[in-house]
Short mmCIF file of C-alpha atoms and ligand atoms in Angstrom, two decimals:
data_model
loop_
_atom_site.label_atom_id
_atom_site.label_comp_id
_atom_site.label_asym_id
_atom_site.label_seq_id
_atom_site.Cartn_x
_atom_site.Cartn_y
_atom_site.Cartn_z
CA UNK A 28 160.71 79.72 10.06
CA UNK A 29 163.65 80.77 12.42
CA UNK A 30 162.75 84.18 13.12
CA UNK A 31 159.11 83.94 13.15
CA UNK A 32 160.01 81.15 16.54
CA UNK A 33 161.94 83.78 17.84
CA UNK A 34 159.36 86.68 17.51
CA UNK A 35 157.02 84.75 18.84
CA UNK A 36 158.94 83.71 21.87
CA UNK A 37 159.96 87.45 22.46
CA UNK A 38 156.37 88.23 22.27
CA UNK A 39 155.71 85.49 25.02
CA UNK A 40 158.56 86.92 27.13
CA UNK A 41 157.21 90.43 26.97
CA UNK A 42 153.40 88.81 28.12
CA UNK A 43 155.37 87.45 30.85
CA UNK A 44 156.38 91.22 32.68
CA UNK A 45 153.92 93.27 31.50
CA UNK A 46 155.49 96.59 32.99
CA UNK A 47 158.24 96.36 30.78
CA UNK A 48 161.91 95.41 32.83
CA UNK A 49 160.53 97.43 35.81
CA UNK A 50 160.87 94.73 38.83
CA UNK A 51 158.09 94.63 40.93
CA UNK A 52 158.96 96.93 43.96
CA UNK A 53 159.36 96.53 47.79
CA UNK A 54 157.97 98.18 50.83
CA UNK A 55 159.68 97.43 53.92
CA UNK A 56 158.52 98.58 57.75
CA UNK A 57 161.13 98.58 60.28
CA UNK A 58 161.02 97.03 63.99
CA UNK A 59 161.04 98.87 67.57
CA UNK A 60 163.52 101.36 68.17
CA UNK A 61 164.51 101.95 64.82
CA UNK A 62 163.81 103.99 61.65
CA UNK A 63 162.96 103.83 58.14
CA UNK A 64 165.71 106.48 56.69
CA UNK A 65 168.61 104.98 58.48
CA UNK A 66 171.61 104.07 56.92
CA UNK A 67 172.48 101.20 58.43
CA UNK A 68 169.62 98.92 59.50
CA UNK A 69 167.18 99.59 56.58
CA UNK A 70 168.91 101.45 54.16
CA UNK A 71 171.91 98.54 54.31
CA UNK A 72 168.90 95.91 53.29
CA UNK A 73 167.75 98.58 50.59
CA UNK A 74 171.30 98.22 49.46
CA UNK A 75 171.62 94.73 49.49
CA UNK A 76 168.06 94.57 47.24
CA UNK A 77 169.36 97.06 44.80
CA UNK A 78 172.28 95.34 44.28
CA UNK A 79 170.59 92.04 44.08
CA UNK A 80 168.01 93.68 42.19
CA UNK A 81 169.05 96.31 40.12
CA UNK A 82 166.33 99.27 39.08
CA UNK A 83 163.70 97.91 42.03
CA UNK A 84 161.91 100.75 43.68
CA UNK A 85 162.04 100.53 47.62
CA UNK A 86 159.84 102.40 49.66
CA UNK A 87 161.01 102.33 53.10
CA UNK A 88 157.94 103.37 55.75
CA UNK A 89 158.96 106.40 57.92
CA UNK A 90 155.76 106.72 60.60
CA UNK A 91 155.26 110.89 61.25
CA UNK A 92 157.08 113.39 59.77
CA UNK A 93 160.45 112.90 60.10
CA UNK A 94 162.78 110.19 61.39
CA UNK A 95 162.57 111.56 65.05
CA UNK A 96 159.05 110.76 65.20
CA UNK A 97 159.54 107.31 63.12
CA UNK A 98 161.52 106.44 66.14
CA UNK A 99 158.95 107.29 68.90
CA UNK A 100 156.27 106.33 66.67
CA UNK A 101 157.65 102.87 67.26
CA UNK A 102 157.02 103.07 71.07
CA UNK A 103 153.93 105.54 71.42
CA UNK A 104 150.94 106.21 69.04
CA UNK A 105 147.93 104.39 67.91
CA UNK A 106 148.44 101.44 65.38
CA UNK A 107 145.50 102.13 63.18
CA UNK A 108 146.28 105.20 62.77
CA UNK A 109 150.03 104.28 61.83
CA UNK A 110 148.47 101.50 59.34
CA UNK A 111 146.17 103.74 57.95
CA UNK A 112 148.97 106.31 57.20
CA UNK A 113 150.98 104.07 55.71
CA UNK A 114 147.80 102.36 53.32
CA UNK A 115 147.42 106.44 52.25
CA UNK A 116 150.85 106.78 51.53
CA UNK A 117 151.00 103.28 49.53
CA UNK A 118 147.67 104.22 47.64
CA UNK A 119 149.05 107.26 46.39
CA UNK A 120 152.75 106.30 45.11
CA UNK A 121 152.73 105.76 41.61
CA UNK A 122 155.33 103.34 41.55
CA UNK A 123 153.57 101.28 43.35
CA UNK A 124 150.57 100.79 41.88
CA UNK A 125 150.61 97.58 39.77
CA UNK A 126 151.52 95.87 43.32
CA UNK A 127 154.93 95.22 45.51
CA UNK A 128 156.37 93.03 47.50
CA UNK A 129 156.45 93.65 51.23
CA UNK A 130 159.27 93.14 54.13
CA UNK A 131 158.39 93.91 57.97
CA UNK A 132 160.92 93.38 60.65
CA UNK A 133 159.84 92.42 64.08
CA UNK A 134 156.86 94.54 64.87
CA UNK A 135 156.17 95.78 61.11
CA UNK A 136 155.78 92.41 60.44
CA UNK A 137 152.14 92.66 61.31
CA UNK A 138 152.06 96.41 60.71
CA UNK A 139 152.37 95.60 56.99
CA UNK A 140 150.17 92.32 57.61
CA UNK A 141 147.45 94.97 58.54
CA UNK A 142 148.08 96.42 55.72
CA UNK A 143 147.19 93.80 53.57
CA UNK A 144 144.19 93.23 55.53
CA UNK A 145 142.89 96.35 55.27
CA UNK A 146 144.25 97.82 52.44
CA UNK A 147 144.02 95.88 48.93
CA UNK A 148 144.69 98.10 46.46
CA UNK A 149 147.21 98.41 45.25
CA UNK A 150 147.85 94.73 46.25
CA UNK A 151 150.67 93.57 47.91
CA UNK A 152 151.85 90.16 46.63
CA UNK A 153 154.15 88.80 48.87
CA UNK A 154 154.21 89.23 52.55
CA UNK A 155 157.23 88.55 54.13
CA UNK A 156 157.51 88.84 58.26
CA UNK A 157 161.05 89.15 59.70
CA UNK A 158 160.68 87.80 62.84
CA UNK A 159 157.15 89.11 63.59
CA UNK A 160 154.75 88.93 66.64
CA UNK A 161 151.35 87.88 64.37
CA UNK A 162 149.92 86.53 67.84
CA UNK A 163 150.97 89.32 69.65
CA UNK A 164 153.76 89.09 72.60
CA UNK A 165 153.04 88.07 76.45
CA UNK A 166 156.29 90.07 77.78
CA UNK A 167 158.69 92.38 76.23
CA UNK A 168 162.13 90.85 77.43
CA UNK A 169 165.47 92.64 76.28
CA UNK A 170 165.51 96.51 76.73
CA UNK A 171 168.79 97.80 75.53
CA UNK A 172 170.20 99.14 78.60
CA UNK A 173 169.75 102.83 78.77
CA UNK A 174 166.55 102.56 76.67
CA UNK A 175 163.90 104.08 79.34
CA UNK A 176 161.45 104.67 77.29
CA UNK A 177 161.50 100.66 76.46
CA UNK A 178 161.90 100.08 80.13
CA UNK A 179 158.78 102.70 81.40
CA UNK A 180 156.79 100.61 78.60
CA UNK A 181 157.70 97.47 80.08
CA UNK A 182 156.28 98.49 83.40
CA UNK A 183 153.24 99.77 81.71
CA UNK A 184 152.47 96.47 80.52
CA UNK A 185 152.98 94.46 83.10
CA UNK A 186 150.73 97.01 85.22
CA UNK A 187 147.54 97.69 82.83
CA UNK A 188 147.99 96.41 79.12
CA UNK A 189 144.65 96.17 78.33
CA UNK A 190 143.74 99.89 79.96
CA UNK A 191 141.78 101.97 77.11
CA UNK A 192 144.45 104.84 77.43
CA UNK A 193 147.33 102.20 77.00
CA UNK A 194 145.88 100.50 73.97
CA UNK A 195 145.95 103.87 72.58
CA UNK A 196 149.19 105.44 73.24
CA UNK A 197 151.40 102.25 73.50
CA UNK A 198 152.50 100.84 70.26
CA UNK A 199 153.58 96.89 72.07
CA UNK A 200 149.88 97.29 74.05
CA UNK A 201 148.80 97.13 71.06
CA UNK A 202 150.07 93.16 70.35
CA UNK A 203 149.73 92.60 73.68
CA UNK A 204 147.97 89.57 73.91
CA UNK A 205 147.67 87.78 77.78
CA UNK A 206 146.71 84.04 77.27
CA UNK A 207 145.76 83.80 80.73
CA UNK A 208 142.80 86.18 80.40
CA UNK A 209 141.89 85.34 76.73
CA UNK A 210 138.30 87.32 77.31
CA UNK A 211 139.66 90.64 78.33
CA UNK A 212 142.12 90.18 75.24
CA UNK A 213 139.63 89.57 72.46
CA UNK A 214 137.38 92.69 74.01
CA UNK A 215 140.14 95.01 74.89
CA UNK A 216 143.00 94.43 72.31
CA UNK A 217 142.66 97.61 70.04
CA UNK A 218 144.96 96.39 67.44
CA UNK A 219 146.19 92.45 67.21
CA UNK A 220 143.24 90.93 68.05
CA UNK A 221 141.42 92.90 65.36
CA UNK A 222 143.81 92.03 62.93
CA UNK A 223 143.76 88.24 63.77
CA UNK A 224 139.56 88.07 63.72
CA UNK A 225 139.45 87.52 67.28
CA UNK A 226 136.93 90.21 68.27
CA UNK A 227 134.53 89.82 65.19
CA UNK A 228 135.29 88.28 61.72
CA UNK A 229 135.70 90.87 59.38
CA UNK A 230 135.31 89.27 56.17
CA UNK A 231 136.50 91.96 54.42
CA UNK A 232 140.23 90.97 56.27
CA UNK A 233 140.01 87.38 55.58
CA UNK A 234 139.47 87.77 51.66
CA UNK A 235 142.13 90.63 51.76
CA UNK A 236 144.57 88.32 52.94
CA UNK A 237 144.30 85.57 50.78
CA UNK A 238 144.61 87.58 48.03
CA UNK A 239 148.28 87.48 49.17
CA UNK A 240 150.81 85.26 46.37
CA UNK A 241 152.90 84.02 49.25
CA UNK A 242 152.66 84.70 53.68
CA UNK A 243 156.89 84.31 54.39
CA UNK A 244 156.98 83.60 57.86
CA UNK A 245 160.62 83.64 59.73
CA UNK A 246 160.90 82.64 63.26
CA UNK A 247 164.81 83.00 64.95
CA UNK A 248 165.22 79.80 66.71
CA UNK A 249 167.11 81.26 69.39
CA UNK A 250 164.86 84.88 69.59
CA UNK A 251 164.72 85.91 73.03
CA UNK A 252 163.02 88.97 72.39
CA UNK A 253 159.81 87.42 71.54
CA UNK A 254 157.29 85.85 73.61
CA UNK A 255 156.87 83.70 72.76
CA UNK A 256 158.79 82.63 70.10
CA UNK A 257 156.24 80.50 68.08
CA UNK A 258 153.99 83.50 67.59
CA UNK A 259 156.64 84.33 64.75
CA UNK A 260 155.33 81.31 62.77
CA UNK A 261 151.66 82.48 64.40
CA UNK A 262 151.42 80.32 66.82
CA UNK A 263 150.70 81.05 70.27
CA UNK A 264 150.22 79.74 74.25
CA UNK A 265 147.29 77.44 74.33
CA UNK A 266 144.56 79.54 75.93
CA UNK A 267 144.57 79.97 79.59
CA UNK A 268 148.13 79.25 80.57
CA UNK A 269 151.61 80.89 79.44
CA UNK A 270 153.74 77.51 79.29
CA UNK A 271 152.49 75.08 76.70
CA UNK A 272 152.95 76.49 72.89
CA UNK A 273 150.45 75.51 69.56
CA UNK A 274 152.02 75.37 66.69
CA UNK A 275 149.61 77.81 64.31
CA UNK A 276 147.92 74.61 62.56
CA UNK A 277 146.77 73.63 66.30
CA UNK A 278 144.53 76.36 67.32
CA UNK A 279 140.97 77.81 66.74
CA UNK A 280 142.01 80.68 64.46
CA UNK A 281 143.76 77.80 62.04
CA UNK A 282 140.64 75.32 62.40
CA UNK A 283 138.17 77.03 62.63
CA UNK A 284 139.92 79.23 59.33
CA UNK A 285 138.60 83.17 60.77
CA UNK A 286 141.74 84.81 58.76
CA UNK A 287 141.77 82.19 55.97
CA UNK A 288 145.08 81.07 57.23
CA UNK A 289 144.29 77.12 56.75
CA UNK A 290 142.89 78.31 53.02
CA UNK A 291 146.02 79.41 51.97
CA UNK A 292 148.31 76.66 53.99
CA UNK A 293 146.44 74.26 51.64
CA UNK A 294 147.33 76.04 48.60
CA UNK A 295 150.97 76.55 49.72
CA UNK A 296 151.13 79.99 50.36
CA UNK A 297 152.31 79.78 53.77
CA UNK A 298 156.19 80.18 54.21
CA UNK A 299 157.45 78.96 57.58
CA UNK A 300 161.41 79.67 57.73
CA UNK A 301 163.43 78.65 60.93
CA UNK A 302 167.01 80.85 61.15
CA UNK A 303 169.47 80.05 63.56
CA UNK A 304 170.51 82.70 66.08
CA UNK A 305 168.53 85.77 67.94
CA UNK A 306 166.39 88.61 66.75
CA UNK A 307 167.04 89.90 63.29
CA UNK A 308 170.28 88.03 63.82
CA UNK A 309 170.28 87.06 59.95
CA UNK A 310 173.11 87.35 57.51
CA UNK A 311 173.42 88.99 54.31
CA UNK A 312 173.60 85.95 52.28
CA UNK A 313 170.90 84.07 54.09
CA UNK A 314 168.57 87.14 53.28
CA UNK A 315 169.54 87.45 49.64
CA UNK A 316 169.39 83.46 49.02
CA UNK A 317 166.50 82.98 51.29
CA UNK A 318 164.17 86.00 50.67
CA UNK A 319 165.10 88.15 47.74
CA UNK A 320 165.90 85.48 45.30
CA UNK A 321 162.46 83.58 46.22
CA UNK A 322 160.51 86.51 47.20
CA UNK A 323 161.64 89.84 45.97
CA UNK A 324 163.29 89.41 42.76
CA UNK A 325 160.25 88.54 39.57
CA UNK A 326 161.43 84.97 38.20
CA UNK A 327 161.49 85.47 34.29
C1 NAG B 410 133.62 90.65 76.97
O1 NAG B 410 132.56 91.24 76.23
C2 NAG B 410 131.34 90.52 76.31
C3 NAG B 410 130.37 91.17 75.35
O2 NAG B 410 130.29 92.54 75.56
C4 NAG B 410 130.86 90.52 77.75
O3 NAG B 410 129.67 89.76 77.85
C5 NAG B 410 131.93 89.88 78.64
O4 NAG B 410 131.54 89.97 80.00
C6 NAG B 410 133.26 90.58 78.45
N1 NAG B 410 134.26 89.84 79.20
C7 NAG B 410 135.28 90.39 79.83
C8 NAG B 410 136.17 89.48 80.59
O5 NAG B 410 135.51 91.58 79.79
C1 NAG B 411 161.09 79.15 72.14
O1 NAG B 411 159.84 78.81 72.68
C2 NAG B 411 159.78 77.53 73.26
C3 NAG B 411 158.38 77.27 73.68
O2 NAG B 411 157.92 78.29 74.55
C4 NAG B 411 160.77 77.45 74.43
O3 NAG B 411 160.77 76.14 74.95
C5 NAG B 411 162.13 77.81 73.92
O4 NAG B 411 163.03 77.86 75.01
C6 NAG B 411 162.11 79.15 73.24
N1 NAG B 411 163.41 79.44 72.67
C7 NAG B 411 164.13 80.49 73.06
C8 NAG B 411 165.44 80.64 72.39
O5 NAG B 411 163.76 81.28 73.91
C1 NAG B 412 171.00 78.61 70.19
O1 NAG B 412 170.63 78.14 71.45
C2 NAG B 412 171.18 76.88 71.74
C3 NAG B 412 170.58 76.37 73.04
O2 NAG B 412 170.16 77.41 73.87
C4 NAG B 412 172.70 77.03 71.82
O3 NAG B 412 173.28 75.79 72.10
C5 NAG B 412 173.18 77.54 70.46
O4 NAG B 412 174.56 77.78 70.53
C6 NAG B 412 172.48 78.81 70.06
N1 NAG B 412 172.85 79.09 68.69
C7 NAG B 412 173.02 80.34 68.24
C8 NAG B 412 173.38 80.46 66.81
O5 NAG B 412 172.89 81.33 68.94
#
């Protein structure tokens, strides 16, 4: 009797993780300013996985050719273009193609949303945003001081966000979103308000999203750098003003459900996580108790 119990819950264990001990793998896009093949933002937090996770395949997104370009990449280009790169570059990694687990800091955040959006296969199960912009940013705050790229962007912004050449060429145009002139955003965002189903509801998007296992959403308390803040948990300035905030499950995109974001609150696959301190300010435990022991690591 004994053994036959135990075959049969081996053979239950092995239904459990089809693709036999291989954990389910991560893709991580990194913020402004830095770049996918460095050693100490992202390739520290591909450290701390691996150890956490031992065998886990981590694809770390370099935009361009080489980490050069990464880095300006993260200042000037087109979006969609970036996104599609990326989707191409997904699509066609075999290690990747019975689904992974995805980590965006700041503005990758809803780089890699886009990428669930627009690409689903293969699909990307959980979605976890590191301090993200999902409704976009009405000010870009703290340059480090020397950075004058960062600072001629700035003044670029504040001058003509919504110009056609801008939404092209300037990678924080492109989640630009003014809530005092809500109309020129929806027609003249190239990038965010796509995403978010302001300009027209692509269906395609919606369904794409919910196909998601689990939308991790972490908002730094104390984040100066974005504008504001709530638009890390997707929540934004209620339209027409830039002083009162709605929490996500108070405005139109929530209610009126045009990204399927109230679906999946309802079926608990929304994630909001608060962390003490500014930007990225996170610790190393925090991350590996918080995300990769939820999020990253496959429970048995
Ligand atoms: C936005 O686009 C619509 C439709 O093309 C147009 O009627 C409206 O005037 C535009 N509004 C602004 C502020 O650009
Ligand atoms: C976060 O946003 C709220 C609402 O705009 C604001 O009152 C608060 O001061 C912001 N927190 C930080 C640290 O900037
Ligand atoms: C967060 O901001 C509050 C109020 O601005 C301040 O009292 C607190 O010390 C800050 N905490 C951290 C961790 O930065």
């Amino acid at each position: 009797m004994r053994p036959i119990l135990v075959t049969l819950l081996a053979l239950g264990i092995c239904q459990c993780s089809p693709v036999a001990n291989k954990p389910t793998p991560l893709v991580m896009w990194h913020g402004m300013g830095d770049y996918g093949t460095s050693y100490f933002s992202m390739g520290h937090i591909k450290r701390l996985v691996k150890k956490n996770v031992p065998d886990i395949y981590v694809k770390s997104v370099v935009v361009g050719a080489n980490f050069m370009e990464d880095i300006v990449h993260g200042f000037i280009g087109n979006v969609n273009n970036q996104v599609e790169q990326i989707c191409q570059e997904i699509a066609a990694d075999p290690e990747l193609q019975d689904g992974y687990h995805a980590v965006g800091f700041s503005q990758g955040a809803q780089f890699l949303r886009a990428v669930a959006e627009r690409c689903p296969t293969p699909a990307m199960k959980n979605l976890i945003s590191i301090g993200g912009q999902h409704q976009g940013v009405f000010g870009l705050p703290n340059c480090d001081p020397g950075n004058l790229i960062c600072e001629e962007i700035r003044r670029i912004l504040d001058l003509e966000a919504y110009a056609e050449w801008v939404q092209d060429e300037i990678v924080q145009a492109q989640y630009w979103h003014d809530p005092l002139h809500e109309e020129v955003h929806r027609n003249k965002s190239r990038f965010i308000a796509l995403i978010n189903n302001d300009q027209t509801l692509m269906e395609e998007q919606r369904e794409n999203l919910k196909k998601l296992e689990n939308f991790v959403m972490v908002k730094f308390l104390n984040d100066t750098m974005v504008v504001p803040n709530e638009s890390s948990w997707f929540g934004f300035y209620r339209p027409g003003q830039d002083v009162e905030v709605l929490p996500l499950r108070e405005t139109d995109l929530y209610i009126e459900d045009r990204l399927g974001l109230k679906e999946m609150d309802e079926a608990g696959k929304l994630v909001f996580l608060g962390v003490l301190g500014n930007h990225l300010d996170f610790t190393d435990d925090w991350f590996v108790q918080e995300i990769v022991e939820k999020y990253i690591k496959d429970s048995v």
